[in-house]
Amino acid sequence: MREDWMRTTPPSLLSLTIDTAVLHLSNFSDLSSIPDHIILDLFLRTLKAGKLTEKVLKLFVATGNDEVLAFIQALNIQHVITPVLPTRCSEKF
């Protein structure tokens, strides 16, 4: 008895590659070699996986991809600005 309804289509190589990239994105230093149509998918999967850190956000912003930048703006994602505190106080200014 054939049960075609139980068969599922395996994920594409591209889909598997993007999923793997999401897991290791914090190790990347540049996304410029990735085509624009993949950058948006990578960004959305990064959000879905909860892997968007300050470093990863900077990588996506540096791509200049209009769609990614529009998503960042629409979702009101902002860079974290860490205040710099003086390491010592001096009475002389």
PDB file of C-alpha atoms in Angstrom:
ATOM      1  CA  MET A   1       0.000   0.000   0.000  1.00  0.00           C
ATOM      2  CA  ARG A   2       1.453   3.335  -1.069  1.00  0.00           C
ATOM      3  CA  GLU A   3       1.166   6.157   1.360  1.00  0.00           C
ATOM      4  CA  ASP A   4       2.226   9.187  -0.654  1.00  0.00           C
ATOM      5  CA  TRP A   5       0.585  11.524   1.822  1.00  0.00           C
ATOM      6  CA  MET A   6       3.221  10.582   4.393  1.00  0.00           C
ATOM      7  CA  ARG A   7       6.124  11.579   2.193  1.00  0.00           C
ATOM      8  CA  THR A   8       7.548  15.008   2.661  1.00  0.00           C
ATOM      9  CA  THR A   9       9.796  16.908   0.360  1.00  0.00           C
ATOM     10  CA  PRO A  10      13.322  17.134   1.754  1.00  0.00           C
ATOM     11  CA  PRO A  11      14.636  20.659   2.331  1.00  0.00           C
ATOM     12  CA  SER A  12      16.688  22.181  -0.443  1.00  0.00           C
ATOM     13  CA  LEU A  13      20.435  22.509  -0.155  1.00  0.00           C
ATOM     14  CA  LEU A  14      20.001  26.299  -0.030  1.00  0.00           C
ATOM     15  CA  SER A  15      17.546  26.019   2.856  1.00  0.00           C
ATOM     16  CA  LEU A  16      19.895  23.735   4.798  1.00  0.00           C
ATOM     17  CA  THR A  17      22.787  26.102   4.111  1.00  0.00           C
ATOM     18  CA  ILE A  18      20.854  29.115   5.403  1.00  0.00           C
ATOM     19  CA  ASP A  19      19.788  27.207   8.530  1.00  0.00           C
ATOM     20  CA  THR A  20      23.413  26.268   9.186  1.00  0.00           C
ATOM     21  CA  ALA A  21      24.557  29.846   8.584  1.00  0.00           C
ATOM     22  CA  VAL A  22      22.037  31.084  11.175  1.00  0.00           C
ATOM     23  CA  LEU A  23      23.573  28.761  13.759  1.00  0.00           C
ATOM     24  CA  HIS A  24      27.089  30.056  13.051  1.00  0.00           C
ATOM     25  CA  LEU A  25      26.364  33.672  12.113  1.00  0.00           C
ATOM     26  CA  SER A  26      28.178  35.035  15.160  1.00  0.00           C
ATOM     27  CA  ASN A  27      31.406  33.656  13.654  1.00  0.00           C
ATOM     28  CA  PHE A  28      30.987  35.586  10.389  1.00  0.00           C
ATOM     29  CA  SER A  29      32.872  38.837   9.851  1.00  0.00           C
ATOM     30  CA  ASP A  30      31.322  39.844   6.524  1.00  0.00           C
ATOM     31  CA  LEU A  31      28.173  39.040   4.547  1.00  0.00           C
ATOM     32  CA  SER A  32      29.119  40.901   1.359  1.00  0.00           C
ATOM     33  CA  SER A  33      29.700  37.719  -0.643  1.00  0.00           C
ATOM     34  CA  ILE A  34      26.120  36.525  -0.044  1.00  0.00           C
ATOM     35  CA  PRO A  35      23.632  37.450  -2.801  1.00  0.00           C
ATOM     36  CA  ASP A  36      20.951  39.992  -1.860  1.00  0.00           C
ATOM     37  CA  HIS A  37      18.054  37.583  -2.359  1.00  0.00           C
ATOM     38  CA  ILE A  38      19.566  35.265   0.261  1.00  0.00           C
ATOM     39  CA  ILE A  39      20.428  38.036   2.746  1.00  0.00           C
ATOM     40  CA  LEU A  40      16.756  38.777   3.459  1.00  0.00           C
ATOM     41  CA  ASP A  41      15.944  35.107   4.047  1.00  0.00           C
ATOM     42  CA  LEU A  42      18.994  34.794   6.296  1.00  0.00           C
ATOM     43  CA  PHE A  43      17.917  37.879   8.259  1.00  0.00           C
ATOM     44  CA  LEU A  44      14.342  36.623   8.728  1.00  0.00           C
ATOM     45  CA  ARG A  45      15.511  33.184   9.844  1.00  0.00           C
ATOM     46  CA  THR A  46      17.980  34.833  12.238  1.00  0.00           C
ATOM     47  CA  LEU A  47      15.112  36.778  13.808  1.00  0.00           C
ATOM     48  CA  LYS A  48      12.935  33.668  14.004  1.00  0.00           C
ATOM     49  CA  ALA A  49      15.739  31.727  15.708  1.00  0.00           C
ATOM     50  CA  GLY A  50      16.321  34.532  18.227  1.00  0.00           C
ATOM     51  CA  LYS A  51      19.962  34.882  17.148  1.00  0.00           C
ATOM     52  CA  LEU A  52      20.032  38.611  16.392  1.00  0.00           C
ATOM     53  CA  THR A  53      22.805  40.116  18.502  1.00  0.00           C
ATOM     54  CA  GLU A  54      24.441  43.524  18.234  1.00  0.00           C
ATOM     55  CA  LYS A  55      27.333  42.036  16.233  1.00  0.00           C
ATOM     56  CA  VAL A  56      24.994  40.163  13.873  1.00  0.00           C
ATOM     57  CA  LEU A  57      22.832  43.272  13.436  1.00  0.00           C
ATOM     58  CA  LYS A  58      25.921  45.232  12.379  1.00  0.00           C
ATOM     59  CA  LEU A  59      26.718  42.537   9.795  1.00  0.00           C
ATOM     60  CA  PHE A  60      23.263  42.875   8.255  1.00  0.00           C
ATOM     61  CA  VAL A  61      23.332  46.686   8.315  1.00  0.00           C
ATOM     62  CA  ALA A  62      26.746  46.644   6.613  1.00  0.00           C
ATOM     63  CA  THR A  63      25.255  44.749   3.646  1.00  0.00           C
ATOM     64  CA  GLY A  64      23.225  47.826   2.729  1.00  0.00           C
ATOM     65  CA  ASN A  65      20.381  45.523   1.635  1.00  0.00           C
ATOM     66  CA  ASP A  66      17.323  47.784   1.267  1.00  0.00           C
ATOM     67  CA  GLU A  67      14.834  45.097   2.297  1.00  0.00           C
ATOM     68  CA  VAL A  68      16.774  44.207   5.436  1.00  0.00           C
ATOM     69  CA  LEU A  69      17.205  47.872   6.346  1.00  0.00           C
ATOM     70  CA  ALA A  70      13.452  48.403   5.849  1.00  0.00           C
ATOM     71  CA  PHE A  71      12.683  45.480   8.183  1.00  0.00           C
ATOM     72  CA  ILE A  72      15.092  46.830  10.791  1.00  0.00           C
ATOM     73  CA  GLN A  73      13.381  50.217  10.626  1.00  0.00           C
ATOM     74  CA  ALA A  74       9.835  48.766  10.568  1.00  0.00           C
ATOM     75  CA  LEU A  75      10.552  46.578  13.596  1.00  0.00           C
ATOM     76  CA  ASN A  76      12.267  49.522  15.330  1.00  0.00           C
ATOM     77  CA  ILE A  77      15.428  47.490  15.948  1.00  0.00           C
ATOM     78  CA  GLN A  78      18.062  49.814  17.355  1.00  0.00           C
ATOM     79  CA  HIS A  79      21.748  49.557  18.088  1.00  0.00           C
ATOM     80  CA  VAL A  80      22.605  49.307  21.751  1.00  0.00           C
ATOM     81  CA  ILE A  81      24.737  52.239  22.783  1.00  0.00           C
ATOM     82  CA  THR A  82      26.858  51.304  25.768  1.00  0.00           C
ATOM     83  CA  PRO A  83      27.903  54.289  27.862  1.00  0.00           C
ATOM     84  CA  VAL A  84      31.616  54.657  28.462  1.00  0.00           C
ATOM     85  CA  LEU A  85      32.478  55.367  32.059  1.00  0.00           C
ATOM     86  CA  PRO A  86      35.740  56.987  33.094  1.00  0.00           C
ATOM     87  CA  THR A  87      38.247  54.555  34.555  1.00  0.00           C
ATOM     88  CA  ARG A  88      39.555  57.074  37.040  1.00  0.00           C
ATOM     89  CA  CYS A  89      38.469  60.392  38.353  1.00  0.00           C
ATOM     90  CA  SER A  90      40.819  63.310  38.450  1.00  0.00           C
ATOM     91  CA  GLU A  91      40.299  66.659  40.058  1.00  0.00           C
ATOM     92  CA  LYS A  92      42.144  68.261  37.160  1.00  0.00           C
ATOM     93  CA  PHE A  93      40.028  68.916  34.126  1.00  0.00           C
TER      94      PHE A  93
END
